[in-house]
Coordinates of C-alpha atoms in Angstrom, one line a residue:
X1 CA -20.4 337.6 37.6
X2 CA -24.2 337.4 38.3
X3 CA -25.2 336.6 41.8
X4 CA -27.3 333.5 42.5
X5 CA -30.9 334.2 43.3
X6 CA -32.0 332.5 46.6
X7 CA -35.6 331.4 47.2
X8 CA -35.4 333.4 50.5
X9 CA -35.2 336.6 48.4
X10 CA -38.7 336.0 47.2
X11 CA -41.7 337.5 49.1
X12 CA -43.0 335.3 51.9
X13 CA -46.4 334.9 50.0
X14 CA -44.6 333.6 46.9
X15 CA -42.5 331.2 49.0
X16 CA -45.6 329.8 50.7
X17 CA -47.3 329.3 47.4
X18 CA -44.3 327.4 46.1
X19 CA -44.2 325.1 49.2
X20 CA -47.9 324.4 48.7
X21 CA -47.5 323.5 45.0
X22 CA -44.5 321.2 45.8
X23 CA -46.6 319.3 48.4
X24 CA -49.7 319.1 46.1
X25 CA -47.7 317.9 43.1
X26 CA -45.9 315.3 45.2
X27 CA -49.3 314.1 46.5
X28 CA -50.8 313.9 43.0
X29 CA -47.9 311.9 41.6
X30 CA -48.0 309.4 44.4
X31 CA -50.1 306.2 44.5
X32 CA -52.2 305.6 47.6
X33 CA -50.0 302.5 48.3
X34 CA -46.9 304.8 48.4
X35 CA -48.2 307.4 50.9
X36 CA -45.6 306.4 53.5
X37 CA -42.8 306.9 50.9
X38 CA -44.4 310.2 49.9
X39 CA -44.4 311.5 53.5
X40 CA -40.8 310.4 54.0
X41 CA -39.6 312.2 50.9
X42 CA -41.4 315.4 52.0
X43 CA -40.0 315.1 55.5
X44 CA -36.5 315.7 53.9
X45 CA -37.7 319.1 52.8
X46 CA -38.7 319.9 56.4
X47 CA -35.0 319.6 57.5
X48 CA -33.9 322.5 55.3
X49 CA -35.0 325.4 57.6
X50 CA -37.5 326.3 60.2
X51 CA -39.7 328.0 57.5
X52 CA -39.6 324.8 55.3
X53 CA -40.3 322.7 58.3
X54 CA -43.5 324.6 59.1
X55 CA -44.6 324.5 55.5
X56 CA -44.1 320.8 54.8
X57 CA -45.3 319.5 58.1
X58 CA -48.8 320.4 56.8
X59 CA -48.4 317.4 54.6
X60 CA -46.3 315.0 56.7
X61 CA -48.6 315.4 59.7
X62 CA -51.8 315.3 57.8
X63 CA -52.4 311.6 58.4
X64 CA -50.6 309.8 61.2
X65 CA -50.4 306.0 61.6
X66 CA -50.2 304.9 65.2
X67 CA -49.8 301.7 67.1
X68 CA -49.8 301.2 70.9
X69 CA -46.0 301.2 70.9
X70 CA -45.9 304.5 69.0
X71 CA -48.1 306.4 71.5
X72 CA -45.3 307.6 73.7
X73 CA -43.2 309.2 70.9
X74 CA -46.4 310.4 69.3
X75 CA -47.2 312.5 72.5
X76 CA -43.7 314.0 72.4
X77 CA -43.5 314.7 68.7
X78 CA -47.0 316.3 68.4
X79 CA -46.8 318.3 71.6
X80 CA -46.8 321.7 70.0
X81 CA -50.2 323.4 69.1
X82 CA -48.8 324.1 65.6
X83 CA -48.1 320.4 64.8
X84 CA -51.5 319.4 66.3
X85 CA -53.3 321.8 64.1
X86 CA -51.7 320.1 61.0
X87 CA -53.1 316.7 61.9
X88 CA -56.4 315.8 60.1
X89 CA -56.6 312.0 60.5
X90 CA -55.3 309.4 62.9
X91 CA -55.2 305.7 62.1
X92 CA -54.8 303.7 65.2
X93 CA -53.9 300.1 64.4
X94 CA -54.1 297.4 67.1
X95 CA -52.2 294.3 65.9
X96 CA -53.2 290.9 67.2
X97 CA -50.9 287.8 67.4
X98 CA -50.0 286.0 64.1
X99 CA -51.3 282.5 63.5
X100 CA -50.3 279.7 61.3
X101 CA -51.8 279.6 57.8
X102 CA -53.3 276.2 58.6
X103 CA -55.6 278.0 61.0
X104 CA -57.0 280.4 58.4
X105 CA -60.3 278.5 58.3
X106 CA -60.4 277.6 62.0
X107 CA -62.4 279.7 64.4
X108 CA -60.8 281.2 67.5
X109 CA -61.2 279.5 70.8
X110 CA -62.9 281.3 73.7
X111 CA -59.5 281.7 75.4
X112 CA -58.1 283.3 72.3
X113 CA -61.1 285.7 71.9
X114 CA -60.7 286.8 75.6
X115 CA -57.0 287.4 75.1
X116 CA -57.6 289.5 72.0
X117 CA -60.3 291.5 73.8
X118 CA -57.9 292.3 76.6
X119 CA -55.2 293.4 74.2
X120 CA -57.6 295.8 72.4
X121 CA -59.1 297.1 75.7
X122 CA -55.7 298.1 77.0
X123 CA -54.7 299.7 73.7
X124 CA -57.9 301.8 73.6
X125 CA -57.4 302.9 77.1
X126 CA -53.8 304.0 76.3
X127 CA -54.9 305.8 73.2
X128 CA -57.6 307.7 75.0
X129 CA -55.2 308.6 77.8
X130 CA -52.8 310.0 75.2
X131 CA -55.5 312.0 73.4
X132 CA -56.9 313.6 76.5
X133 CA -54.0 316.1 76.3
X134 CA -55.5 317.5 73.1
X135 CA -57.9 320.4 73.1
X136 CA -60.2 321.5 70.3
X137 CA -58.5 324.9 70.3
X138 CA -55.2 323.2 69.1
X139 CA -56.8 320.8 66.6
X140 CA -58.1 321.4 63.1
X141 CA -61.4 323.5 63.2
X142 CA -63.0 320.7 61.3
X143 CA -62.0 318.1 63.9
X144 CA -60.0 314.9 63.5
X145 CA -60.9 311.7 61.7
X146 CA -60.2 308.5 63.7
X147 CA -59.8 305.2 61.9
X148 CA -59.7 302.3 64.3
X149 CA -58.2 299.1 62.9
X150 CA -58.1 295.7 64.8
X151 CA -56.4 292.9 62.9
X152 CA -53.7 290.3 62.9
X153 CA -50.9 290.4 60.3
X154 CA -52.2 286.9 59.3
X155 CA -55.7 288.2 58.6
X156 CA -54.9 289.5 55.2
X157 CA -53.1 286.8 53.2
X158 CA -54.4 287.8 49.8
X159 CA -55.6 290.8 47.8
X160 CA -58.3 290.5 45.1
X161 CA -59.6 292.9 42.5
X162 CA -62.7 294.9 43.2
X163 CA -65.6 295.7 40.9
X164 CA -63.9 298.8 39.5
X165 CA -60.4 297.5 39.5
X166 CA -59.3 298.7 42.9
X167 CA -57.6 296.3 45.4
X168 CA -59.7 294.7 48.1
X169 CA -58.3 292.9 51.1
X170 CA -59.6 289.4 51.5
X171 CA -59.8 288.4 55.1
X172 CA -59.3 284.8 56.2
X173 CA -62.3 282.8 57.5
X174 CA -60.8 282.9 61.0
X175 CA -60.7 286.7 60.9
X176 CA -64.2 287.1 59.5
X177 CA -65.7 284.7 62.0
X178 CA -64.0 286.3 65.0
X179 CA -65.3 289.2 67.0
X180 CA -64.0 291.5 69.8
X181 CA -66.1 292.2 72.9
X182 CA -64.5 294.9 75.0
X183 CA -64.8 295.5 78.7
X184 CA -64.4 299.2 78.2
X185 CA -66.8 300.2 81.0
X186 CA -64.3 299.1 83.6
X187 CA -61.5 301.2 82.0
X188 CA -63.2 304.6 82.8
X189 CA -62.4 306.2 79.4
X190 CA -62.3 310.0 79.5
X191 CA -64.1 312.1 76.9
X192 CA -62.1 313.4 73.9
X193 CA -63.6 316.5 72.1
X194 CA -61.3 316.7 69.1
X195 CA -62.7 313.9 66.8
X196 CA -65.4 314.6 64.3
X197 CA -65.3 311.2 62.5
X198 CA -65.0 307.6 63.6
X199 CA -64.9 304.4 61.6
X200 CA -63.8 300.9 62.5
X201 CA -62.5 298.2 60.2
X202 CA -60.7 294.8 60.5
X203 CA -62.1 292.4 63.1
X204 CA -65.7 292.8 64.0
X205 CA -66.3 294.8 67.2
X206 CA -69.6 294.2 69.0
X207 CA -71.9 297.2 68.7
X208 CA -72.1 297.6 72.5
X209 CA -68.4 298.1 72.6
X210 CA -68.4 300.5 69.7
X211 CA -71.1 302.6 71.2
X212 CA -69.2 302.8 74.4
X213 CA -66.3 304.3 72.4
X214 CA -68.7 306.6 70.6
X215 CA -70.2 307.9 73.8
X216 CA -66.7 309.2 74.8
X217 CA -66.4 311.2 71.5
X218 CA -69.0 314.0 72.1
X219 CA -68.0 316.1 69.0
X220 CA -68.5 313.2 66.6
X221 CA -70.5 314.0 63.5
X222 CA -69.6 311.1 61.2
X223 CA -69.9 307.4 62.3
X224 CA -69.1 304.3 60.2
X225 CA -69.4 300.9 61.9
X226 CA -70.5 297.3 61.4
X227 CA -74.0 296.3 62.7
X228 CA -74.7 292.8 64.0
X229 CA -76.3 290.4 61.5
X230 CA -80.0 290.6 60.8
X231 CA -81.1 287.1 61.7
X232 CA -83.4 285.0 63.8
X233 CA -80.7 284.6 66.4
X234 CA -81.9 286.1 69.7
X235 CA -78.4 287.4 70.5
X236 CA -78.1 289.4 67.3
X237 CA -81.7 290.7 67.6
X238 CA -80.9 291.9 71.2
X239 CA -77.6 293.5 70.0
X240 CA -79.4 295.4 67.2
X241 CA -82.2 296.6 69.4
X242 CA -79.8 297.9 72.1
X243 CA -77.8 299.6 69.4
X244 CA -80.8 301.4 68.0
X245 CA -81.8 302.5 71.6
X246 CA -78.3 303.6 72.6
X247 CA -77.4 305.3 69.3
X248 CA -79.1 308.7 70.0
X249 CA -77.7 309.2 73.5
X250 CA -74.3 308.0 72.4
X251 CA -74.0 309.8 69.1
X252 CA -76.4 312.8 69.5
X253 CA -74.3 315.0 67.2
X254 CA -73.9 312.5 64.4
X255 CA -75.1 313.7 61.0
X256 CA -73.4 311.2 58.8
X257 CA -74.2 307.5 59.5
X258 CA -72.7 304.7 57.6
X259 CA -73.7 301.1 58.5
X260 CA -72.5 297.8 57.1
X261 CA -73.0 294.1 57.8
X262 CA -70.2 292.0 59.2
X263 CA -67.9 290.4 56.6
X264 CA -68.7 286.7 57.5
X265 CA -72.1 285.2 56.8
X266 CA -73.6 283.2 59.7
X267 CA -74.9 280.4 57.5
X268 CA -76.6 278.6 60.4
X269 CA -79.2 281.4 60.8
X270 CA -82.1 282.4 58.7
X271 CA -83.6 285.9 58.1
X272 CA -86.1 286.9 60.8
X273 CA -89.8 287.5 60.0
X274 CA -90.9 290.9 58.7
X275 CA -90.3 293.5 61.4
X276 CA -90.9 296.9 59.9
X277 CA -92.5 298.2 63.1
X278 CA -90.0 296.7 65.5
X279 CA -88.1 298.8 68.0
X280 CA -85.0 298.6 65.9
X281 CA -86.6 300.0 62.7
X282 CA -88.6 302.6 64.6
X283 CA -85.5 303.9 66.3
X284 CA -83.4 303.8 63.1
X285 CA -86.0 305.8 61.2
X286 CA -86.1 308.3 64.0
X287 CA -82.3 308.7 64.3
X288 CA -81.8 308.9 60.6
X289 CA -83.9 312.1 60.5
X290 CA -81.0 314.0 62.1
X291 CA -78.6 312.8 59.3
X292 CA -77.4 314.7 56.3
X293 CA -75.8 311.5 54.9
X294 CA -77.2 308.0 55.5
X295 CA -75.7 304.8 54.0
X296 CA -76.4 301.1 54.7
X297 CA -76.1 297.7 53.1
X298 CA -77.7 294.4 53.9
X299 CA -77.5 295.1 57.6
X300 CA -80.8 297.0 57.2
X301 CA -83.6 295.7 55.0
X302 CA -84.5 298.7 52.9
X303 CA -88.1 297.5 52.3
X304 CA -88.6 297.3 56.1
X305 CA -87.0 300.7 56.7
X306 CA -89.3 302.4 54.1
X307 CA -92.4 300.4 55.1
X308 CA -94.3 303.6 56.0
X309 CA -94.2 304.4 52.2
X310 CA -95.2 300.9 51.0
X311 CA -98.7 299.8 49.9
X312 CA -101.2 301.4 47.6
X313 CA -101.7 305.1 47.3
X314 CA -104.8 305.2 49.6
X315 CA -102.9 303.5 52.4
X316 CA -99.9 305.8 51.8
X317 CA -101.9 308.9 52.0
X318 CA -103.8 307.7 55.2
X319 CA -100.5 307.2 57.0
X320 CA -98.7 310.4 56.0
X321 CA -99.2 312.1 59.4
X322 CA -97.2 309.3 61.1
X323 CA -94.4 309.0 58.5
X324 CA -90.8 310.2 59.1
X325 CA -89.5 313.5 57.7
X326 CA -85.9 313.8 56.8
X327 CA -85.5 317.6 56.6
X328 CA -81.7 317.4 56.7
X329 CA -80.9 314.5 54.4
X330 CA -78.8 315.4 51.4
X331 CA -77.2 312.1 50.5
X332 CA -78.6 308.5 50.6
X333 CA -76.9 305.3 49.7
X334 CA -78.6 301.9 49.8
X335 CA -77.3 298.4 48.9
X336 CA -79.4 295.3 49.4
X337 CA -79.0 291.8 48.0
X338 CA -81.6 289.0 47.3
X339 CA -81.0 285.3 47.3
X340 CA -77.2 285.7 47.5
X341 CA -76.3 284.2 50.9
X342 CA -77.9 283.5 54.2
X343 CA -79.3 285.3 56.2
X344 CA -79.9 287.9 53.5
X345 CA -82.0 285.8 51.0
X346 CA -85.1 288.0 51.5
X347 CA -87.2 285.8 49.1
X348 CA -87.7 282.1 48.4
X349 CA -88.2 282.6 44.6
X350 CA -87.0 284.8 41.9
X351 CA -90.5 286.2 41.3
X352 CA -90.8 287.3 45.0
X353 CA -87.4 288.9 44.8
X354 CA -88.2 290.8 41.6
X355 CA -91.5 292.1 43.2
X356 CA -89.5 293.5 46.2
X357 CA -86.9 295.0 43.9
X358 CA -89.7 296.8 42.0
X359 CA -91.5 298.0 45.2
X360 CA -88.5 299.6 46.8
X361 CA -87.9 302.4 44.2
X362 CA -91.6 303.2 44.4
X363 CA -91.5 303.6 48.2
X364 CA -88.3 305.7 48.1
X365 CA -89.9 307.8 45.3
X366 CA -92.8 308.6 47.7
X367 CA -90.4 309.2 50.6
X368 CA -88.6 311.8 48.5
X369 CA -91.5 314.2 49.2
X370 CA -90.3 313.9 52.9
X371 CA -86.7 314.7 51.9
X372 CA -86.7 318.3 50.8
X373 CA -82.9 318.7 50.8
X374 CA -82.0 315.4 49.1
X375 CA -79.4 316.0 46.4
X376 CA -78.0 312.6 45.7
X377 CA -79.4 309.1 46.1
X378 CA -78.3 305.7 44.9
X379 CA -80.3 302.5 45.4
X380 CA -78.5 299.3 44.4
X381 CA -80.2 296.0 44.5
X382 CA -78.7 292.7 43.3
X383 CA -80.3 289.3 42.7
X384 CA -78.5 286.0 42.3
X385 CA -80.5 283.6 40.1
X386 CA -79.3 280.6 38.1
X387 CA -75.7 281.4 39.1
X388 CA -75.8 284.9 37.7
X389 CA -75.8 288.2 39.6
X390 CA -78.1 290.9 38.2
X391 CA -78.0 294.5 39.3
X392 CA -80.9 296.9 39.6
X393 CA -79.7 300.5 40.2
X394 CA -81.6 303.8 40.6
X395 CA -79.6 307.0 40.8
X396 CA -81.1 310.4 41.6
X397 CA -79.3 313.7 41.3
X398 CA -80.7 317.1 42.0
X399 CA -79.2 320.5 41.5
X400 CA -81.1 323.8 41.8
X401 CA -84.5 323.2 40.2
X402 CA -83.6 320.3 38.0
X403 CA -83.2 316.6 38.8
X404 CA -82.3 313.4 36.9
X405 CA -83.4 309.9 37.6
X406 CA -81.2 307.2 36.0
X407 CA -82.6 303.6 35.9
X408 CA -80.4 300.6 35.1
X409 CA -81.2 296.9 35.1
X410 CA -85.0 296.9 35.0
X411 CA -88.1 298.4 33.5
X412 CA -89.5 301.5 35.2
X413 CA -93.2 300.9 35.8
X414 CA -95.8 303.6 36.0
X415 CA -96.1 303.5 39.9
X416 CA -92.4 304.2 40.2
X417 CA -92.5 307.0 37.6
X418 CA -95.5 308.6 39.2
X419 CA -94.0 308.5 42.7
X420 CA -90.8 310.2 41.7
X421 CA -92.5 312.8 39.5
X422 CA -95.1 313.6 42.2
X423 CA -92.4 314.1 44.9
X424 CA -90.1 316.2 42.7
X425 CA -93.1 318.3 41.7
X426 CA -93.9 319.0 45.4
X427 CA -90.4 320.4 45.6
X428 CA -90.9 322.5 42.4
X429 CA -88.2 320.5 40.7
X430 CA -88.2 319.5 37.1
X431 CA -87.5 315.8 36.7
X432 CA -85.7 314.2 33.7
X433 CA -85.9 310.4 33.5
X434 CA -83.2 308.3 31.8
X435 CA -84.4 304.7 31.4
X436 CA -82.2 301.7 30.8
X437 CA -81.7 301.7 27.0
X438 CA -81.8 297.9 27.0
X439 CA -85.2 297.8 28.7
X440 CA -88.7 299.0 27.8
X441 CA -89.9 302.2 29.3
X442 CA -93.5 302.5 30.5
X443 CA -94.2 306.2 30.1

């Protein structure tokens, strides 16, 4: 009778390869919404033996979901250097009290905001205290990703379909109109040197509170947060200015900056006057020059940001000595809207909006000569007119000595074509232009 072949009889290299394939195949066959089930099923493999445990904990400990109540068992479970080295991402979820569905469109009271702020402050303090036991030597060499979520279970009553078929959570008006202001300075948070990425979602946290957290993460290289609204409101203007001033000392090692506007639109405020040379835009242009990846939406007016490259050619050439130079930037993502909702109308007529939409690609084409490492850029602009939303998209991709400029939604004028060709020529790059087939092309 033939003897049964055991997996343990195989060489250790072969067994490790099998474990890796099992984990990868289970991951590929699992929807993102089923990740908790996927990790639970793989956890059963980890109970077979010590060898299987070490192999499959690479997958089960890859991303950990924590709450304030789970911090104590988390410290005990992930106490060994081996398990800590398997962790790549921590999602820390602070849950606020539920509220009745009849309050979905009712703003929080001052007392409720103060209570939520205290809850979040205490949770952050507890999390930082737990993480101070971690050392970079025991963590992943690439650092950990931290996803901070503040939300009530009642904040997400529905799910809608996104532009590309993916699911998008629809926050209630109460959640979108609320904000968290933390008194973190009084908590004396200790520095944690194991996180390389930080992003925050859910309820809006004021930028001063976010930067206080960021200042305690000295190894941070990727930052994704919400900015205050760009309006005439003095409070928001002050917050944005303080953010731009504090960003460099708080996030001096950040090379990937992702900024977005708050979810709720403050309809009672209008867009401020043009402020291209304000402290905010001057500081943001300066800080962005240390970035390899820079993304923003309506929270930054792209025309104001690239103002040094606006105007006619003579004016542009005369100001070149004072213009910024993004020698590290490899990826750029911009998304601005026109006449969609206050305070981001940006124009009073469709003609004015279209003029700005045409000017921005010209300015960025000129700025390309100051971006020697740029490999990928996408400029999305949308205009709401007569109840219809029109998109104007420019995509730039560069590899080796060849680049492609793809234009959709509008006619590429000669100033735009000349700007992009001149900048790519200065980089010794051959440029191919793909115009929108539904529009005329001015060659």
